[in-house]
Amino acid sequence: FILSPAMASFIFDAYKSSLCSAHPVRENIRSVPPSFAAGSGAFAAPVGLGSAVVSASRKTFAASVVENVSRSRVSPFFAPSAGEKVYDAMYYLKAALAGGICCSITHGGLTPVDVVKTRMQLDPAKYPSMIGGFGKIAGEEGAAALLTGLGPTAFGYFVQGWFKFGGVEFFKIQFANALGEEKAWDNRNNIYLASAAMAEVIADVFLCPLEATRIRLVSNPSYANGMMAAMGKMAAEEGVIGAFYSGFFPILCKQVPYTMAKFAVQGAAAEQIYKSMGTEPSKCSGSTNITVSLGSGVIAGVAAAIISHPADTLLSKINKAGAGGDGGMISRLYNIAAETGLVKLCTQGLGARCVMIGTLTAGQFAVFDSVMGAIGASKFHFHKPEGK
């Protein structure tokens, strides 16, 4: 991922603003609830012997936290939630949990489509179409073969979703706080892009080993019996780096543009949908917001699938044993690209992937919003300043 000059300038300006601004803009954020500062509620001393001593020590601790928070130049990350629009540690934890759940459910549920898509990329002569691929795999290997790699898929994408959605919310809010309401609104697309890129790089460090394991099991179902057995065998045969991180560069090339497009396009599409309805998220019911998330998610998913498909094909091929020769990662990638050709890199399995990613992305945003609402988190939205 290479930053454009405009994007680099935007990130630098945001970072400079976060250092220089003593009072970043917050949306209805109270630094610390009165109960926390006063030592009441969750911090109240127990009734009984020594309660005065305990109460005094807890008030002293609370007072020190209040003082540290008040001196901070950024949002009080560790302050307890004081209302529905406080963006603190608990909010980010809820966003990460919702992200892990939505990614695990959607990727796990689409494992059969992913199995067929991967086989089409690895052996297009045998699996020329998605419908035919389903029938051939089920007929030759049994219907259970369509669930090959379910374990590493569900677990790997829970971890990835945790860092991706949680990270996007964290970076997005930090940029908004640093820039202020007006600049944040004017640069909301850049904020989506930068936040998504940074969160995805972190998430891919954890996803890559599990994705390599999934692809090995899908390409060779008899390789090992389950995720842990496959990971142990791969590490013993190829070493940790060779087994699990040969595809790290391709996964970055696939996932970073994919995630940038996914969040930026979904944000823009949702904004246009609300605009056409003459309303905004805060004025709509939960079911309406989820419906908008589904519609904008489909648009974002198809766009993201097309943008990231060449790297997805390379990733599928490089994790197949022996693909690209015995050289280093760059040499193997070059050999695979030369053997496959640009057109096939961009089109092999693209239809199946558009169906999969369009459905998956729509489901992710709908499940994410549903879980966030269920656990009492009010999702952050950019707001158009008055008079603009």
Short mmCIF file of C-alpha atoms in Angstrom, two decimals:
data_model
loop_
_atom_site.label_atom_id
_atom_site.label_comp_id
_atom_site.label_asym_id
_atom_site.label_seq_id
_atom_site.Cartn_x
_atom_site.Cartn_y
_atom_site.Cartn_z
CA PHE A 1 0.00 0.00 0.00
CA ILE A 2 1.52 3.31 -1.12
CA LEU A 3 0.15 6.59 0.15
CA SER A 4 -0.67 9.24 -2.42
CA PRO A 5 0.73 12.74 -1.72
CA ALA A 6 -2.77 13.99 -0.88
CA MET A 7 -3.39 11.14 1.56
CA ALA A 8 0.04 11.56 3.18
CA SER A 9 -0.58 15.30 3.58
CA PHE A 10 -4.00 14.62 5.14
CA ILE A 11 -2.57 12.15 7.70
CA PHE A 12 0.26 14.56 8.57
CA ASP A 13 -2.17 17.45 9.07
CA ALA A 14 -4.39 15.32 11.30
CA TYR A 15 -1.41 14.18 13.36
CA LYS A 16 -0.16 17.76 13.71
CA SER A 17 -3.62 18.92 14.78
CA SER A 18 -3.82 16.18 17.42
CA LEU A 19 -0.55 17.40 18.94
CA CYS A 20 -1.39 21.09 18.82
CA SER A 21 -5.02 21.07 19.90
CA ALA A 22 -5.52 21.15 23.66
CA HIS A 23 -9.30 20.73 23.31
CA PRO A 24 -10.21 18.27 20.51
CA VAL A 25 -13.81 18.27 19.29
CA ARG A 26 -15.97 15.59 20.86
CA GLU A 27 -19.56 14.64 20.25
CA ASN A 28 -21.40 14.92 23.59
CA ILE A 29 -18.45 13.43 25.45
CA ARG A 30 -18.14 13.85 29.19
CA SER A 31 -14.62 13.14 30.35
CA VAL A 32 -15.59 11.36 33.57
CA PRO A 33 -18.98 10.57 35.10
CA PRO A 34 -19.71 12.24 38.45
CA SER A 35 -20.13 8.84 40.08
CA PHE A 36 -16.58 7.92 39.07
CA ALA A 37 -15.05 11.14 40.32
CA ALA A 38 -16.99 11.05 43.57
CA GLY A 39 -16.25 7.43 44.38
CA SER A 40 -19.90 6.37 44.17
CA GLY A 41 -21.65 3.77 42.04
CA ALA A 42 -19.17 1.11 40.91
CA PHE A 43 -16.46 2.83 42.93
CA ALA A 44 -18.46 3.25 46.14
CA ALA A 45 -16.88 1.88 49.31
CA PRO A 46 -18.49 -1.18 50.87
CA VAL A 47 -20.50 -0.68 54.03
CA GLY A 48 -18.81 -2.10 57.09
CA LEU A 49 -15.52 -2.11 58.98
CA GLY A 50 -12.81 -0.07 57.31
CA SER A 51 -15.17 1.45 54.77
CA ALA A 52 -13.85 4.94 55.45
CA VAL A 53 -10.27 3.86 54.66
CA VAL A 54 -11.32 2.01 51.51
CA SER A 55 -13.51 4.91 50.43
CA ALA A 56 -10.70 7.38 50.92
CA SER A 57 -8.24 5.26 48.93
CA ARG A 58 -10.71 4.79 46.10
CA LYS A 59 -11.54 8.49 46.00
CA THR A 60 -7.81 9.21 45.86
CA PHE A 61 -7.42 6.80 42.94
CA ALA A 62 -10.45 8.27 41.17
CA ALA A 63 -9.20 11.80 41.72
CA SER A 64 -5.82 10.92 40.21
CA VAL A 65 -7.47 9.46 37.13
CA VAL A 66 -9.68 12.54 36.77
CA GLU A 67 -6.60 14.74 36.98
CA ASN A 68 -4.72 12.72 34.38
CA VAL A 69 -7.71 12.72 32.03
CA SER A 70 -8.20 16.46 32.41
CA ARG A 71 -4.57 17.05 31.42
CA SER A 72 -4.78 14.78 28.39
CA ARG A 73 -4.78 16.32 24.93
CA VAL A 74 -6.73 13.49 23.36
CA SER A 75 -10.04 11.78 24.08
CA PRO A 76 -10.15 10.13 27.53
CA PHE A 77 -9.62 6.62 26.18
CA PHE A 78 -9.88 4.90 29.54
CA ALA A 79 -12.73 6.96 30.98
CA PRO A 80 -15.87 4.93 31.70
CA SER A 81 -18.88 5.52 29.48
CA ALA A 82 -21.04 8.39 30.66
CA GLY A 83 -23.68 8.33 27.95
CA GLU A 84 -24.66 6.77 24.67
CA LYS A 85 -22.24 8.88 22.62
CA VAL A 86 -19.07 8.52 24.64
CA TYR A 87 -16.25 7.07 22.57
CA ASP A 88 -14.06 5.48 25.21
CA ALA A 89 -12.33 2.14 25.82
CA MET A 90 -15.67 0.37 26.28
CA TYR A 91 -16.97 1.73 22.97
CA TYR A 92 -13.90 0.47 21.09
CA LEU A 93 -14.17 -2.90 22.83
CA LYS A 94 -17.82 -3.19 21.78
CA ALA A 95 -16.93 -2.19 18.20
CA ALA A 96 -14.16 -4.81 18.11
CA LEU A 97 -16.48 -7.50 19.45
CA ALA A 98 -19.21 -6.59 16.95
CA GLY A 99 -16.60 -6.64 14.16
CA GLY A 100 -15.32 -10.06 15.18
CA ILE A 101 -18.85 -11.49 15.33
CA CYS A 102 -19.96 -10.03 11.99
CA CYS A 103 -16.85 -11.20 10.12
CA SER A 104 -16.85 -14.67 11.67
CA ILE A 105 -20.53 -15.26 10.92
CA THR A 106 -20.43 -13.98 7.35
CA HIS A 107 -17.14 -15.58 6.27
CA GLY A 108 -18.01 -18.82 8.04
CA GLY A 109 -21.45 -18.92 6.46
CA LEU A 110 -19.98 -18.44 3.00
CA THR A 111 -17.32 -21.14 3.38
CA PRO A 112 -18.88 -23.31 0.60
CA VAL A 113 -18.74 -20.38 -1.86
CA ASP A 114 -15.15 -19.67 -0.83
CA VAL A 115 -14.19 -23.33 -1.32
CA VAL A 116 -15.55 -23.29 -4.89
CA LYS A 117 -14.00 -19.88 -5.62
CA THR A 118 -10.58 -21.05 -4.41
CA ARG A 119 -10.78 -24.27 -6.45
CA MET A 120 -11.72 -22.23 -9.54
CA GLN A 121 -8.63 -20.06 -9.03
CA LEU A 122 -6.32 -23.03 -8.44
CA ASP A 123 -7.69 -25.38 -11.13
CA PRO A 124 -9.89 -23.48 -13.61
CA ALA A 125 -9.90 -26.36 -16.11
CA LYS A 126 -11.55 -28.71 -13.61
CA TYR A 127 -13.82 -26.07 -12.04
CA PRO A 128 -14.89 -23.71 -14.87
CA SER A 129 -18.02 -22.33 -13.18
CA MET A 130 -19.39 -21.78 -9.70
CA ILE A 131 -22.56 -23.88 -10.10
CA GLY A 132 -20.64 -26.71 -11.76
CA GLY A 133 -17.98 -26.46 -9.07
CA PHE A 134 -20.52 -27.02 -6.31
CA GLY A 135 -21.81 -30.14 -8.02
CA LYS A 136 -18.38 -31.56 -8.85
CA ILE A 137 -16.97 -31.10 -5.34
CA ALA A 138 -20.08 -32.52 -3.66
CA GLY A 139 -20.23 -35.42 -6.12
CA GLU A 140 -16.58 -36.40 -5.90
CA GLU A 141 -15.78 -35.63 -2.26
CA GLY A 142 -19.14 -35.43 -0.51
CA ALA A 143 -21.12 -32.41 0.63
CA ALA A 144 -18.91 -32.04 3.73
CA ALA A 145 -16.01 -31.06 1.45
CA LEU A 146 -17.78 -27.74 0.86
CA LEU A 147 -17.10 -26.91 4.52
CA THR A 148 -13.35 -27.55 4.24
CA GLY A 149 -11.46 -24.86 6.16
CA LEU A 150 -14.48 -23.75 8.21
CA GLY A 151 -12.46 -23.72 11.44
CA PRO A 152 -9.62 -21.43 10.33
CA THR A 153 -12.09 -19.31 8.36
CA ALA A 154 -14.44 -18.63 11.29
CA PHE A 155 -11.65 -18.12 13.83
CA GLY A 156 -9.32 -16.22 11.49
CA TYR A 157 -11.96 -13.75 10.43
CA PHE A 158 -13.17 -13.25 13.99
CA VAL A 159 -9.66 -12.09 14.85
CA GLN A 160 -9.40 -10.03 11.68
CA GLY A 161 -12.85 -8.46 12.20
CA TRP A 162 -11.94 -7.63 15.79
CA PHE A 163 -8.96 -5.54 14.70
CA LYS A 164 -10.46 -4.27 11.44
CA PHE A 165 -13.81 -2.90 12.63
CA GLY A 166 -12.49 -1.94 16.05
CA GLY A 167 -9.47 -0.29 14.44
CA VAL A 168 -11.52 1.62 11.87
CA GLU A 169 -13.75 3.02 14.60
CA PHE A 170 -10.73 3.96 16.72
CA PHE A 171 -8.74 5.66 13.95
CA LYS A 172 -11.84 7.31 12.47
CA ILE A 173 -12.77 8.92 15.77
CA GLN A 174 -9.20 9.97 16.52
CA PHE A 175 -8.94 11.69 13.12
CA ALA A 176 -12.31 13.39 13.69
CA ASN A 177 -11.27 14.59 17.13
CA ALA A 178 -7.96 15.91 15.84
CA LEU A 179 -9.39 17.73 12.82
CA GLY A 180 -12.56 19.14 14.33
CA GLU A 181 -16.12 18.80 13.07
CA GLU A 182 -15.86 20.93 9.92
CA LYS A 183 -12.54 19.54 8.66
CA ALA A 184 -13.60 16.01 9.56
CA TRP A 185 -16.75 16.41 7.46
CA ASP A 186 -14.81 17.85 4.51
CA ASN A 187 -12.24 15.04 4.71
CA ARG A 188 -14.55 12.17 5.67
CA ASN A 189 -13.64 10.09 2.59
CA ASN A 190 -9.93 10.47 3.33
CA ILE A 191 -10.62 9.55 6.96
CA TYR A 192 -12.43 6.38 5.87
CA LEU A 193 -9.55 5.46 3.53
CA ALA A 194 -6.74 6.14 6.01
CA SER A 195 -8.53 4.48 8.95
CA ALA A 196 -9.35 1.40 6.92
CA ALA A 197 -5.78 1.05 5.62
CA MET A 198 -4.18 1.32 9.05
CA ALA A 199 -6.66 -1.03 10.72
CA GLU A 200 -6.33 -3.62 7.96
CA VAL A 201 -2.52 -3.77 8.13
CA ILE A 202 -2.77 -4.60 11.84
CA ALA A 203 -5.54 -7.14 11.25
CA ASP A 204 -3.61 -8.93 8.49
CA VAL A 205 -0.70 -9.74 10.79
CA PHE A 206 -3.12 -11.99 12.69
CA LEU A 207 -5.17 -13.18 9.69
CA CYS A 208 -2.31 -14.31 7.43
CA PRO A 209 -1.39 -17.58 9.22
CA LEU A 210 -5.01 -18.69 9.41
CA GLU A 211 -5.71 -17.77 5.78
CA ALA A 212 -2.63 -19.75 4.68
CA THR A 213 -3.92 -22.74 6.66
CA ARG A 214 -7.39 -22.42 5.13
CA ILE A 215 -6.06 -22.32 1.58
CA ARG A 216 -3.79 -25.33 2.22
CA LEU A 217 -6.74 -27.37 3.49
CA VAL A 218 -9.01 -26.30 0.60
CA SER A 219 -6.37 -27.04 -2.07
CA ASN A 220 -5.43 -30.38 -0.44
CA PRO A 221 -8.25 -31.69 1.80
CA SER A 222 -6.22 -34.75 2.80
CA TYR A 223 -3.27 -32.65 4.00
CA ALA A 224 -4.30 -32.74 7.68
CA ASN A 225 -7.27 -33.39 9.93
CA GLY A 226 -8.30 -29.95 11.11
CA MET A 227 -6.83 -26.50 11.64
CA MET A 228 -4.38 -27.18 14.47
CA ALA A 229 -2.99 -30.32 12.85
CA ALA A 230 -2.51 -28.46 9.57
CA MET A 231 -0.76 -25.52 11.23
CA GLY A 232 1.61 -27.82 13.12
CA LYS A 233 2.46 -29.77 9.98
CA MET A 234 3.00 -26.64 7.90
CA ALA A 235 5.29 -25.09 10.53
CA ALA A 236 7.33 -28.31 10.79
CA GLU A 237 7.72 -28.65 7.02
CA GLU A 238 8.31 -25.03 5.98
CA GLY A 239 9.07 -23.01 9.11
CA VAL A 240 6.81 -20.34 10.59
CA ILE A 241 7.63 -17.59 8.09
CA GLY A 242 7.59 -19.82 5.02
CA ALA A 243 4.40 -21.59 6.02
CA PHE A 244 2.33 -18.71 7.30
CA TYR A 245 3.71 -15.46 5.90
CA SER A 246 4.68 -16.29 2.30
CA GLY A 247 1.38 -14.70 1.36
CA PHE A 248 1.70 -11.64 3.60
CA PHE A 249 2.51 -9.24 0.75
CA PRO A 250 -0.34 -10.57 -1.44
CA ILE A 251 -2.76 -10.46 1.49
CA LEU A 252 -1.84 -6.81 2.09
CA CYS A 253 -2.29 -6.08 -1.62
CA LYS A 254 -5.66 -7.82 -1.47
CA GLN A 255 -7.03 -6.77 1.89
CA VAL A 256 -5.85 -3.14 2.18
CA PRO A 257 -7.42 -1.91 -1.10
CA TYR A 258 -10.43 -4.14 -0.42
CA THR A 259 -11.00 -2.69 3.04
CA MET A 260 -10.38 0.88 1.90
CA ALA A 261 -12.95 0.48 -0.87
CA LYS A 262 -15.33 -1.38 1.43
CA PHE A 263 -15.56 1.33 4.10
CA ALA A 264 -15.21 4.37 1.82
CA VAL A 265 -17.76 3.16 -0.74
CA GLN A 266 -20.18 1.95 1.94
CA GLY A 267 -19.95 5.29 3.73
CA ALA A 268 -20.52 7.24 0.52
CA ALA A 269 -23.34 4.94 -0.64
CA ALA A 270 -25.12 5.09 2.72
CA GLU A 271 -24.79 8.88 2.74
CA GLN A 272 -26.42 9.09 -0.69
CA ILE A 273 -29.21 6.71 0.32
CA TYR A 274 -30.02 8.80 3.40
CA LYS A 275 -29.82 11.97 1.29
CA SER A 276 -32.30 10.55 -1.23
CA MET A 277 -34.63 9.74 1.68
CA GLY A 278 -34.26 13.27 3.06
CA THR A 279 -33.11 12.07 6.47
CA GLU A 280 -30.07 11.02 8.48
CA PRO A 281 -29.15 7.96 10.62
CA SER A 282 -29.98 9.58 13.97
CA LYS A 283 -33.56 10.21 12.82
CA CYS A 284 -34.21 6.69 11.51
CA SER A 285 -35.32 3.52 13.27
CA GLY A 286 -32.90 0.67 13.83
CA SER A 287 -34.52 -1.44 11.11
CA THR A 288 -34.22 1.40 8.59
CA ASN A 289 -30.54 1.88 9.38
CA ILE A 290 -29.90 -1.85 8.99
CA THR A 291 -31.70 -1.84 5.63
CA VAL A 292 -29.50 1.05 4.48
CA SER A 293 -26.44 -0.89 5.69
CA LEU A 294 -27.52 -3.90 3.61
CA GLY A 295 -28.03 -1.88 0.44
CA SER A 296 -24.85 0.16 0.74
CA GLY A 297 -22.95 -2.98 1.76
CA VAL A 298 -23.84 -4.76 -1.50
CA ILE A 299 -22.55 -1.79 -3.53
CA ALA A 300 -19.37 -1.61 -1.46
CA GLY A 301 -18.79 -5.35 -1.62
CA VAL A 302 -18.93 -5.57 -5.41
CA ALA A 303 -16.62 -2.57 -5.80
CA ALA A 304 -14.16 -3.98 -3.25
CA ALA A 305 -14.22 -7.44 -4.87
CA ILE A 306 -13.30 -6.08 -8.30
CA ILE A 307 -10.50 -3.88 -6.94
CA SER A 308 -8.86 -6.61 -4.87
CA HIS A 309 -9.42 -9.67 -7.07
CA PRO A 310 -5.98 -9.90 -8.79
CA ALA A 311 -4.25 -10.01 -5.40
CA ASP A 312 -6.81 -12.55 -4.16
CA THR A 313 -5.94 -14.84 -7.08
CA LEU A 314 -2.21 -14.51 -6.34
CA LEU A 315 -2.86 -15.25 -2.66
CA SER A 316 -4.80 -18.41 -3.48
CA LYS A 317 -2.08 -19.63 -5.83
CA ILE A 318 0.98 -18.86 -3.68
CA ASN A 319 -0.44 -20.81 -0.75
CA LYS A 320 -0.76 -23.91 -2.92
CA ALA A 321 2.21 -26.19 -2.28
CA GLY A 322 4.90 -25.84 -4.99
CA ALA A 323 3.27 -22.91 -6.79
CA GLY A 324 5.71 -20.45 -8.36
CA GLY A 325 8.82 -22.57 -7.87
CA ASP A 326 11.23 -22.78 -4.97
CA GLY A 327 12.57 -19.20 -4.85
CA GLY A 328 11.71 -16.35 -2.52
CA MET A 329 8.27 -14.81 -2.17
CA ILE A 330 8.76 -12.08 -4.80
CA SER A 331 10.22 -14.58 -7.27
CA ARG A 332 7.33 -16.97 -6.73
CA LEU A 333 4.75 -14.19 -7.12
CA TYR A 334 6.38 -13.06 -10.37
CA ASN A 335 6.38 -16.61 -11.74
CA ILE A 336 2.73 -17.13 -10.81
CA ALA A 337 1.69 -13.81 -12.39
CA ALA A 338 3.63 -14.60 -15.57
CA GLU A 339 2.14 -18.09 -15.83
CA THR A 340 -1.41 -16.93 -15.16
CA GLY A 341 -1.49 -13.72 -17.21
CA LEU A 342 -3.05 -10.37 -16.36
CA VAL A 343 -6.51 -11.12 -17.79
CA LYS A 344 -6.88 -14.37 -15.86
CA LEU A 345 -5.54 -12.77 -12.70
CA CYS A 346 -8.33 -10.21 -12.92
CA THR A 347 -11.15 -12.52 -14.04
CA GLN A 348 -10.64 -16.10 -12.78
CA GLY A 349 -13.35 -16.67 -10.17
CA LEU A 350 -14.43 -13.00 -10.28
CA GLY A 351 -18.14 -13.76 -10.68
CA ALA A 352 -18.13 -16.09 -7.69
CA ARG A 353 -16.15 -13.56 -5.67
CA CYS A 354 -18.55 -10.70 -6.50
CA VAL A 355 -21.47 -12.83 -5.31
CA MET A 356 -19.56 -13.85 -2.21
CA ILE A 357 -18.13 -10.44 -1.28
CA GLY A 358 -21.29 -8.51 -2.15
CA THR A 359 -23.36 -10.77 0.10
CA LEU A 360 -20.67 -10.93 2.75
CA THR A 361 -20.11 -7.17 2.96
CA ALA A 362 -23.82 -6.40 3.14
CA GLY A 363 -24.19 -8.98 5.89
CA GLN A 364 -21.18 -7.65 7.79
CA PHE A 365 -22.45 -4.09 8.01
CA ALA A 366 -25.96 -5.27 8.93
CA VAL A 367 -24.70 -7.64 11.65
CA PHE A 368 -22.21 -5.04 12.92
CA ASP A 369 -24.93 -2.40 13.31
CA SER A 370 -27.29 -4.95 14.90
CA VAL A 371 -24.72 -6.13 17.45
CA MET A 372 -23.66 -2.56 18.26
CA GLY A 373 -27.29 -1.67 18.96
CA ALA A 374 -27.84 -4.84 21.00
CA ILE A 375 -24.87 -4.15 23.30
CA GLY A 376 -25.78 -0.49 23.79
CA ALA A 377 -23.21 1.27 21.62
CA SER A 378 -24.22 4.30 19.55
CA LYS A 379 -22.25 4.11 16.30
CA PHE A 380 -20.14 7.11 15.35
CA HIS A 381 -21.32 9.07 12.28
CA PHE A 382 -19.87 12.14 10.62
CA HIS A 383 -22.17 15.15 10.96
CA LYS A 384 -22.53 17.96 8.47
CA PRO A 385 -21.81 21.24 10.28
CA GLU A 386 -24.56 23.84 10.38
CA GLY A 387 -24.53 26.17 7.38
CA LYS A 388 -22.59 23.86 5.05
#
